[in-house]
Amino acid sequence: EPEVTQTPSHQVTQMGQEVILRCVPISNHLYFYWYRQILGQKVEFLVSFYNNEISEKSEIFDDQFSVERPDGSNFTLKIRSTKLEDSAMYFCASTLNSYEQYFGPGTRLTVT
Amino acid sequence: AQSVTQPDIHITVSEGASLELRCNYSYGATPYLFWYVQSPGQGLQLLLKYFSGDTLVQGIKGFEAEFKRSQSSFNLRKPSVHWSDAAEYFCAVGVPTGANNLFFGTGTRLTVIP
């Protein structure tokens, strides 16, 4: 069964550094998403991406964040200058028809 | 604005007992409704979904949920819980426009005791 994959599973970075989180969505899917879950809190929507552009973004998704689909298979989330409060689990999701979203296993980002 | 409330932070049930996890939502129309399950260290797995039609929906692993428009609820049920059901359960609302971004509740942690 096809699945969404994410790398790395755990990323440790220092405050102020740039990080890139990678996701490989299911191959025929058209909509892509990033969500995050701060430890002990609910899963929060960050951004959706369709037809090679951002579809919607939340207030969390400020100028420090960017997304890209560089090669037709990967979907990346870049945080330009990480802050302590960016520490969270980041989930990628994809869907063919914007109905059922399939989530990856997540990348745990720890900012020190 | 849409929101999801899961009033129970933690529920403990005995193996074999029935289960009901509560979910209430706030949205101006009928949203898409979902239940996801997250086992420790794992991603989110879709249990079931409601878009329209029959208000009682069946999902995987023996779970079902009932949409009640009058109560703005979408409670998750299982008649007999198994130890492997211990996990975190999230109710989510999808706004049926655009990319259908999901808005999650805070989750209910289920503990199953022998």
PDB file of C-alpha atoms in Angstrom:
ATOM      1  CA  GLU A   1       0.000   0.000   0.000  1.00  0.00           C
ATOM      2  CA  PRO A   2       1.443   3.413  -0.915  1.00  0.00           C
ATOM      3  CA  GLU A   3       2.324   5.681   1.965  1.00  0.00           C
ATOM      4  CA  VAL A   4       3.652   9.129   2.711  1.00  0.00           C
ATOM      5  CA  THR A   5       7.254   9.117   3.876  1.00  0.00           C
ATOM      6  CA  GLN A   6       9.177  11.796   5.756  1.00  0.00           C
ATOM      7  CA  THR A   7      12.846  12.360   6.431  1.00  0.00           C
ATOM      8  CA  PRO A   8      14.543  12.726   8.775  1.00  0.00           C
ATOM      9  CA  SER A   9      12.586  11.141  11.594  1.00  0.00           C
ATOM     10  CA  HIS A  10      14.337  13.399  14.095  1.00  0.00           C
ATOM     11  CA  GLN A  11      16.218  16.634  13.450  1.00  0.00           C
ATOM     12  CA  VAL A  12      18.125  18.563  16.079  1.00  0.00           C
ATOM     13  CA  THR A  13      19.204  22.074  15.213  1.00  0.00           C
ATOM     14  CA  GLN A  14      20.451  25.185  16.922  1.00  0.00           C
ATOM     15  CA  MET A  15      18.367  28.306  17.185  1.00  0.00           C
ATOM     16  CA  GLY A  16      18.806  30.533  14.156  1.00  0.00           C
ATOM     17  CA  GLN A  17      19.750  27.703  11.812  1.00  0.00           C
ATOM     18  CA  GLU A  18      17.840  26.796   8.683  1.00  0.00           C
ATOM     19  CA  VAL A  19      16.176  23.401   8.453  1.00  0.00           C
ATOM     20  CA  ILE A  20      14.538  21.582   5.586  1.00  0.00           C
ATOM     21  CA  LEU A  21      12.044  18.850   6.296  1.00  0.00           C
ATOM     22  CA  ARG A  22      11.362  16.447   3.472  1.00  0.00           C
ATOM     23  CA  CYS A  23       8.295  14.537   2.482  1.00  0.00           C
ATOM     24  CA  VAL A  24       7.524  12.160  -0.362  1.00  0.00           C
ATOM     25  CA  PRO A  25       3.748  12.189  -0.877  1.00  0.00           C
ATOM     26  CA  ILE A  26       1.824   9.351  -2.464  1.00  0.00           C
ATOM     27  CA  SER A  27       2.708   9.458  -6.131  1.00  0.00           C
ATOM     28  CA  ASN A  28      -0.620  10.301  -7.790  1.00  0.00           C
ATOM     29  CA  HIS A  29      -1.768  12.756  -5.141  1.00  0.00           C
ATOM     30  CA  LEU A  30      -2.399  16.376  -6.025  1.00  0.00           C
ATOM     31  CA  TYR A  31      -2.841  18.209  -2.708  1.00  0.00           C
ATOM     32  CA  PHE A  32      -0.074  18.464  -0.146  1.00  0.00           C
ATOM     33  CA  TYR A  33      -0.073  19.742   3.399  1.00  0.00           C
ATOM     34  CA  TRP A  34       2.124  20.455   6.370  1.00  0.00           C
ATOM     35  CA  TYR A  35       0.843  20.295   9.922  1.00  0.00           C
ATOM     36  CA  ARG A  36       2.659  20.550  13.215  1.00  0.00           C
ATOM     37  CA  GLN A  37       2.055  19.234  16.701  1.00  0.00           C
ATOM     38  CA  ILE A  38       3.806  20.858  19.624  1.00  0.00           C
ATOM     39  CA  LEU A  39       4.335  18.313  22.401  1.00  0.00           C
ATOM     40  CA  GLY A  40       1.126  17.754  24.309  1.00  0.00           C
ATOM     41  CA  GLN A  41      -0.936  20.003  22.054  1.00  0.00           C
ATOM     42  CA  LYS A  42      -3.229  19.496  19.128  1.00  0.00           C
ATOM     43  CA  VAL A  43      -2.249  19.093  15.518  1.00  0.00           C
ATOM     44  CA  GLU A  44      -2.262  22.475  13.753  1.00  0.00           C
ATOM     45  CA  PHE A  45      -2.578  23.244  10.070  1.00  0.00           C
ATOM     46  CA  LEU A  46       0.355  25.134   8.547  1.00  0.00           C
ATOM     47  CA  VAL A  47      -0.036  25.198   4.783  1.00  0.00           C
ATOM     48  CA  SER A  48      -1.669  23.495   1.822  1.00  0.00           C
ATOM     49  CA  PHE A  49      -0.177  23.275  -1.657  1.00  0.00           C
ATOM     50  CA  TYR A  50      -1.875  22.550  -4.947  1.00  0.00           C
ATOM     51  CA  ASN A  51      -0.927  22.999  -8.585  1.00  0.00           C
ATOM     52  CA  ASN A  52       2.550  24.161  -7.615  1.00  0.00           C
ATOM     53  CA  GLU A  53       1.443  26.972  -5.400  1.00  0.00           C
ATOM     54  CA  ILE A  54       0.292  27.614  -1.874  1.00  0.00           C
ATOM     55  CA  SER A  55      -3.443  27.118  -1.608  1.00  0.00           C
ATOM     56  CA  GLU A  56      -3.938  28.265   1.960  1.00  0.00           C
ATOM     57  CA  LYS A  57      -1.762  29.025   4.935  1.00  0.00           C
ATOM     58  CA  SER A  58      -2.359  29.598   8.614  1.00  0.00           C
ATOM     59  CA  GLU A  59      -1.192  32.452  10.805  1.00  0.00           C
ATOM     60  CA  ILE A  60       1.629  30.214  12.007  1.00  0.00           C
ATOM     61  CA  PHE A  61       3.063  30.036   8.493  1.00  0.00           C
ATOM     62  CA  ASP A  62       4.910  33.352   8.518  1.00  0.00           C
ATOM     63  CA  ASP A  63       7.820  34.587   6.408  1.00  0.00           C
ATOM     64  CA  GLN A  64      10.187  32.186   8.151  1.00  0.00           C
ATOM     65  CA  PHE A  65       8.439  29.258   6.505  1.00  0.00           C
ATOM     66  CA  SER A  66       8.416  28.225   2.870  1.00  0.00           C
ATOM     67  CA  VAL A  67       7.350  25.155   0.926  1.00  0.00           C
ATOM     68  CA  GLU A  68       8.513  23.750  -2.344  1.00  0.00           C
ATOM     69  CA  ARG A  69       7.916  20.820  -4.629  1.00  0.00           C
ATOM     70  CA  PRO A  70      11.288  20.858  -6.349  1.00  0.00           C
ATOM     71  CA  ASP A  71      11.159  17.761  -8.516  1.00  0.00           C
ATOM     72  CA  GLY A  72       7.622  16.414  -8.786  1.00  0.00           C
ATOM     73  CA  SER A  73       8.088  13.860  -6.026  1.00  0.00           C
ATOM     74  CA  ASN A  74       9.442  15.627  -2.944  1.00  0.00           C
ATOM     75  CA  PHE A  75       7.573  18.222  -0.935  1.00  0.00           C
ATOM     76  CA  THR A  76       9.704  20.257   1.444  1.00  0.00           C
ATOM     77  CA  LEU A  77       9.149  22.603   4.353  1.00  0.00           C
ATOM     78  CA  LYS A  78      11.916  25.094   5.050  1.00  0.00           C
ATOM     79  CA  ILE A  79      12.260  27.078   8.227  1.00  0.00           C
ATOM     80  CA  ARG A  80      14.736  29.878   7.577  1.00  0.00           C
ATOM     81  CA  SER A  81      15.822  30.785  11.079  1.00  0.00           C
ATOM     82  CA  THR A  82      14.565  28.382  13.678  1.00  0.00           C
ATOM     83  CA  LYS A  83      13.280  29.483  17.065  1.00  0.00           C
ATOM     84  CA  LEU A  84      12.899  27.456  20.235  1.00  0.00           C
ATOM     85  CA  GLU A  85       9.126  27.510  19.759  1.00  0.00           C
ATOM     86  CA  ASP A  86       9.463  25.769  16.397  1.00  0.00           C
ATOM     87  CA  SER A  87      10.240  22.562  18.281  1.00  0.00           C
ATOM     88  CA  ALA A  88       7.425  20.223  17.345  1.00  0.00           C
ATOM     89  CA  MET A  89       6.459  17.171  15.356  1.00  0.00           C
ATOM     90  CA  TYR A  90       5.893  18.132  11.740  1.00  0.00           C
ATOM     91  CA  PHE A  91       3.518  16.016   9.678  1.00  0.00           C
ATOM     92  CA  CYS A  92       3.225  15.961   5.945  1.00  0.00           C
ATOM     93  CA  ALA A  93      -0.029  14.825   4.345  1.00  0.00           C
ATOM     94  CA  SER A  94      -1.263  14.291   0.825  1.00  0.00           C
ATOM     95  CA  THR A  95      -4.503  13.529  -0.923  1.00  0.00           C
ATOM     96  CA  LEU A  96      -5.758  12.942  -4.428  1.00  0.00           C
ATOM     97  CA  ASN A  97      -9.048  14.768  -4.151  1.00  0.00           C
ATOM     98  CA  SER A  98      -8.779  16.973  -1.019  1.00  0.00           C
ATOM     99  CA  TYR A  99     -10.996  14.590   0.942  1.00  0.00           C
ATOM    100  CA  GLU A 100      -8.995  11.840   2.649  1.00  0.00           C
ATOM    101  CA  GLN A 101      -5.621  13.056   3.777  1.00  0.00           C
ATOM    102  CA  TYR A 102      -2.896  10.498   4.305  1.00  0.00           C
ATOM    103  CA  PHE A 103      -0.308  11.446   6.871  1.00  0.00           C
ATOM    104  CA  GLY A 104       3.349  10.606   7.082  1.00  0.00           C
ATOM    105  CA  PRO A 105       5.014   9.397  10.286  1.00  0.00           C
ATOM    106  CA  GLY A 106       6.310  12.876  11.117  1.00  0.00           C
ATOM    107  CA  THR A 107       9.640  14.566  11.710  1.00  0.00           C
ATOM    108  CA  ARG A 108      10.439  15.539  15.266  1.00  0.00           C
ATOM    109  CA  LEU A 109      12.235  18.889  15.203  1.00  0.00           C
ATOM    110  CA  THR A 110      14.163  19.883  18.299  1.00  0.00           C
ATOM    111  CA  VAL A 111      15.570  23.411  18.409  1.00  0.00           C
ATOM    112  CA  THR A 112      18.201  23.996  21.091  1.00  0.00           C
TER     113      THR A 112
ATOM    114  CA  ALA B   1     -14.369  30.116  12.522  1.00  0.00           C
ATOM    115  CA  GLN B   2     -14.295  26.365  12.807  1.00  0.00           C
ATOM    116  CA  SER B   3     -13.263  24.601  15.991  1.00  0.00           C
ATOM    117  CA  VAL B   4     -13.283  21.114  17.421  1.00  0.00           C
ATOM    118  CA  THR B   5     -13.762  20.180  21.051  1.00  0.00           C
ATOM    119  CA  GLN B   6     -12.858  16.853  22.563  1.00  0.00           C
ATOM    120  CA  PRO B   7     -13.944  17.219  26.178  1.00  0.00           C
ATOM    121  CA  ASP B   8     -12.246  14.097  27.485  1.00  0.00           C
ATOM    122  CA  ILE B   9      -8.472  14.409  27.754  1.00  0.00           C
ATOM    123  CA  HIS B  10      -7.956  10.873  29.035  1.00  0.00           C
ATOM    124  CA  ILE B  11     -10.242   7.841  29.185  1.00  0.00           C
ATOM    125  CA  THR B  12      -9.505   4.473  30.738  1.00  0.00           C
ATOM    126  CA  VAL B  13     -11.562   1.427  29.833  1.00  0.00           C
ATOM    127  CA  SER B  14     -11.265  -2.275  30.510  1.00  0.00           C
ATOM    128  CA  GLU B  15     -10.514  -4.601  27.663  1.00  0.00           C
ATOM    129  CA  GLY B  16     -13.774  -5.866  26.212  1.00  0.00           C
ATOM    130  CA  ALA B  17     -15.765  -2.892  27.432  1.00  0.00           C
ATOM    131  CA  SER B  18     -17.517  -0.490  25.109  1.00  0.00           C
ATOM    132  CA  LEU B  19     -16.058   2.883  24.235  1.00  0.00           C
ATOM    133  CA  GLU B  20     -17.412   6.257  23.264  1.00  0.00           C
ATOM    134  CA  LEU B  21     -15.169   9.239  22.567  1.00  0.00           C
ATOM    135  CA  ARG B  22     -16.875  12.576  22.285  1.00  0.00           C
ATOM    136  CA  CYS B  23     -16.338  15.232  19.646  1.00  0.00           C
ATOM    137  CA  ASN B  24     -18.190  18.499  19.120  1.00  0.00           C
ATOM    138  CA  TYR B  25     -17.515  20.925  16.339  1.00  0.00           C
ATOM    139  CA  SER B  26     -18.337  24.484  15.512  1.00  0.00           C
ATOM    140  CA  TYR B  27     -18.833  25.427  11.873  1.00  0.00           C
ATOM    141  CA  GLY B  28     -21.427  27.405   9.964  1.00  0.00           C
ATOM    142  CA  ALA B  29     -22.443  24.553   7.694  1.00  0.00           C
ATOM    143  CA  THR B  30     -21.911  20.807   7.622  1.00  0.00           C
ATOM    144  CA  PRO B  31     -18.203  20.155   7.516  1.00  0.00           C
ATOM    145  CA  TYR B  32     -16.371  17.041   6.581  1.00  0.00           C
ATOM    146  CA  LEU B  33     -15.655  15.080   9.759  1.00  0.00           C
ATOM    147  CA  PHE B  34     -12.852  12.679  10.512  1.00  0.00           C
ATOM    148  CA  TRP B  35     -11.411  10.555  13.285  1.00  0.00           C
ATOM    149  CA  TYR B  36      -7.702   9.826  13.289  1.00  0.00           C
ATOM    150  CA  VAL B  37      -5.711   7.600  15.619  1.00  0.00           C
ATOM    151  CA  GLN B  38      -2.095   8.127  16.644  1.00  0.00           C
ATOM    152  CA  SER B  39      -0.119   5.374  18.313  1.00  0.00           C
ATOM    153  CA  PRO B  40       3.018   6.383  20.229  1.00  0.00           C
ATOM    154  CA  GLY B  41       5.749   7.478  17.842  1.00  0.00           C
ATOM    155  CA  GLN B  42       3.516   6.979  14.850  1.00  0.00           C
ATOM    156  CA  GLY B  43       1.761   9.229  12.375  1.00  0.00           C
ATOM    157  CA  LEU B  44      -1.961   9.791  12.074  1.00  0.00           C
ATOM    158  CA  GLN B  45      -4.072   6.994  10.681  1.00  0.00           C
ATOM    159  CA  LEU B  46      -7.541   7.692   9.347  1.00  0.00           C
ATOM    160  CA  LEU B  47     -10.176   5.653  11.179  1.00  0.00           C
ATOM    161  CA  LEU B  48     -13.290   6.929   9.435  1.00  0.00           C
ATOM    162  CA  LYS B  49     -14.845   9.908   7.735  1.00  0.00           C
ATOM    163  CA  TYR B  50     -18.193  11.564   7.133  1.00  0.00           C
ATOM    164  CA  PHE B  51     -18.976  13.700   4.121  1.00  0.00           C
ATOM    165  CA  SER B  52     -22.712  13.312   3.621  1.00  0.00           C
ATOM    166  CA  GLY B  53     -25.501  10.738   3.547  1.00  0.00           C
ATOM    167  CA  ASP B  54     -25.900   8.046   6.189  1.00  0.00           C
ATOM    168  CA  THR B  55     -25.072   9.611   9.531  1.00  0.00           C
ATOM    169  CA  LEU B  56     -23.661   6.377  10.963  1.00  0.00           C
ATOM    170  CA  VAL B  57     -20.321   5.618   9.386  1.00  0.00           C
ATOM    171  CA  GLN B  58     -18.196   2.541   9.739  1.00  0.00           C
ATOM    172  CA  GLY B  59     -14.439   2.651   9.865  1.00  0.00           C
ATOM    173  CA  ILE B  60     -11.473   0.401  10.263  1.00  0.00           C
ATOM    174  CA  LYS B  61     -10.661  -1.702  13.326  1.00  0.00           C
ATOM    175  CA  GLY B  62     -14.334  -2.050  14.274  1.00  0.00           C
ATOM    176  CA  PHE B  63     -14.908   1.654  14.962  1.00  0.00           C
ATOM    177  CA  GLU B  64     -18.017   3.601  14.020  1.00  0.00           C
ATOM    178  CA  ALA B  65     -19.112   7.192  14.447  1.00  0.00           C
ATOM    179  CA  GLU B  66     -22.430   8.956  14.325  1.00  0.00           C
ATOM    180  CA  PHE B  67     -22.969  12.462  12.993  1.00  0.00           C
ATOM    181  CA  LYS B  68     -25.682  14.354  14.871  1.00  0.00           C
ATOM    182  CA  ARG B  69     -26.330  17.681  13.241  1.00  0.00           C
ATOM    183  CA  SER B  70     -28.614  18.914  16.042  1.00  0.00           C
ATOM    184  CA  GLN B  71     -25.842  18.393  18.595  1.00  0.00           C
ATOM    185  CA  SER B  72     -22.923  19.319  16.307  1.00  0.00           C
ATOM    186  CA  SER B  73     -21.341  16.074  17.388  1.00  0.00           C
ATOM    187  CA  PHE B  74     -19.443  13.230  15.792  1.00  0.00           C
ATOM    188  CA  ASN B  75     -18.806  10.705  18.549  1.00  0.00           C
ATOM    189  CA  LEU B  76     -16.614   7.676  18.007  1.00  0.00           C
ATOM    190  CA  ARG B  77     -17.718   4.280  19.319  1.00  0.00           C
ATOM    191  CA  LYS B  78     -16.496   0.743  19.553  1.00  0.00           C
ATOM    192  CA  PRO B  79     -18.534  -2.064  21.135  1.00  0.00           C
ATOM    193  CA  SER B  80     -15.580  -4.021  22.533  1.00  0.00           C
ATOM    194  CA  VAL B  81     -12.172  -2.467  23.077  1.00  0.00           C
ATOM    195  CA  HIS B  82      -8.952  -4.407  22.503  1.00  0.00           C
ATOM    196  CA  TRP B  83      -5.664  -3.687  24.265  1.00  0.00           C
ATOM    197  CA  SER B  84      -4.192  -2.642  20.909  1.00  0.00           C
ATOM    198  CA  ASP B  85      -6.688   0.237  20.741  1.00  0.00           C
ATOM    199  CA  ALA B  86      -4.686   2.156  23.349  1.00  0.00           C
ATOM    200  CA  ALA B  87      -3.621   5.329  21.541  1.00  0.00           C
ATOM    201  CA  GLU B  88      -4.445   9.001  21.074  1.00  0.00           C
ATOM    202  CA  TYR B  89      -7.615   9.751  19.130  1.00  0.00           C
ATOM    203  CA  PHE B  90      -8.169  12.978  17.245  1.00  0.00           C
ATOM    204  CA  CYS B  91     -11.381  14.327  15.838  1.00  0.00           C
ATOM    205  CA  ALA B  92     -10.956  16.687  12.903  1.00  0.00           C
ATOM    206  CA  VAL B  93     -13.092  18.995  10.835  1.00  0.00           C
ATOM    207  CA  GLY B  94     -12.430  19.675   7.183  1.00  0.00           C
ATOM    208  CA  VAL B  95     -13.813  22.834   5.641  1.00  0.00           C
ATOM    209  CA  PRO B  96     -15.312  21.651   2.341  1.00  0.00           C
ATOM    210  CA  THR B  97     -13.852  24.418   0.215  1.00  0.00           C
ATOM    211  CA  GLY B  98     -10.504  24.710  -1.435  1.00  0.00           C
ATOM    212  CA  ALA B  99      -7.924  22.277  -0.149  1.00  0.00           C
ATOM    213  CA  ASN B 100     -10.049  21.029   2.739  1.00  0.00           C
ATOM    214  CA  ASN B 101      -7.538  21.866   5.445  1.00  0.00           C
ATOM    215  CA  LEU B 102      -8.120  19.945   8.629  1.00  0.00           C
ATOM    216  CA  PHE B 103      -8.720  21.449  12.051  1.00  0.00           C
ATOM    217  CA  PHE B 104      -8.059  19.064  14.901  1.00  0.00           C
ATOM    218  CA  GLY B 105      -9.310  18.705  18.427  1.00  0.00           C
ATOM    219  CA  THR B 106      -6.900  18.384  21.314  1.00  0.00           C
ATOM    220  CA  GLY B 107      -7.185  14.623  21.346  1.00  0.00           C
ATOM    221  CA  THR B 108      -8.317  11.948  23.794  1.00  0.00           C
ATOM    222  CA  ARG B 109      -5.788   9.513  25.171  1.00  0.00           C
ATOM    223  CA  LEU B 110      -7.251   6.038  25.559  1.00  0.00           C
ATOM    224  CA  THR B 111      -5.790   3.629  28.100  1.00  0.00           C
ATOM    225  CA  VAL B 112      -6.960   0.019  28.051  1.00  0.00           C
ATOM    226  CA  ILE B 113      -6.589  -2.045  31.211  1.00  0.00           C
ATOM    227  CA  PRO B 114      -6.738  -5.840  31.339  1.00  0.00           C
TER     228      PRO B 114
END
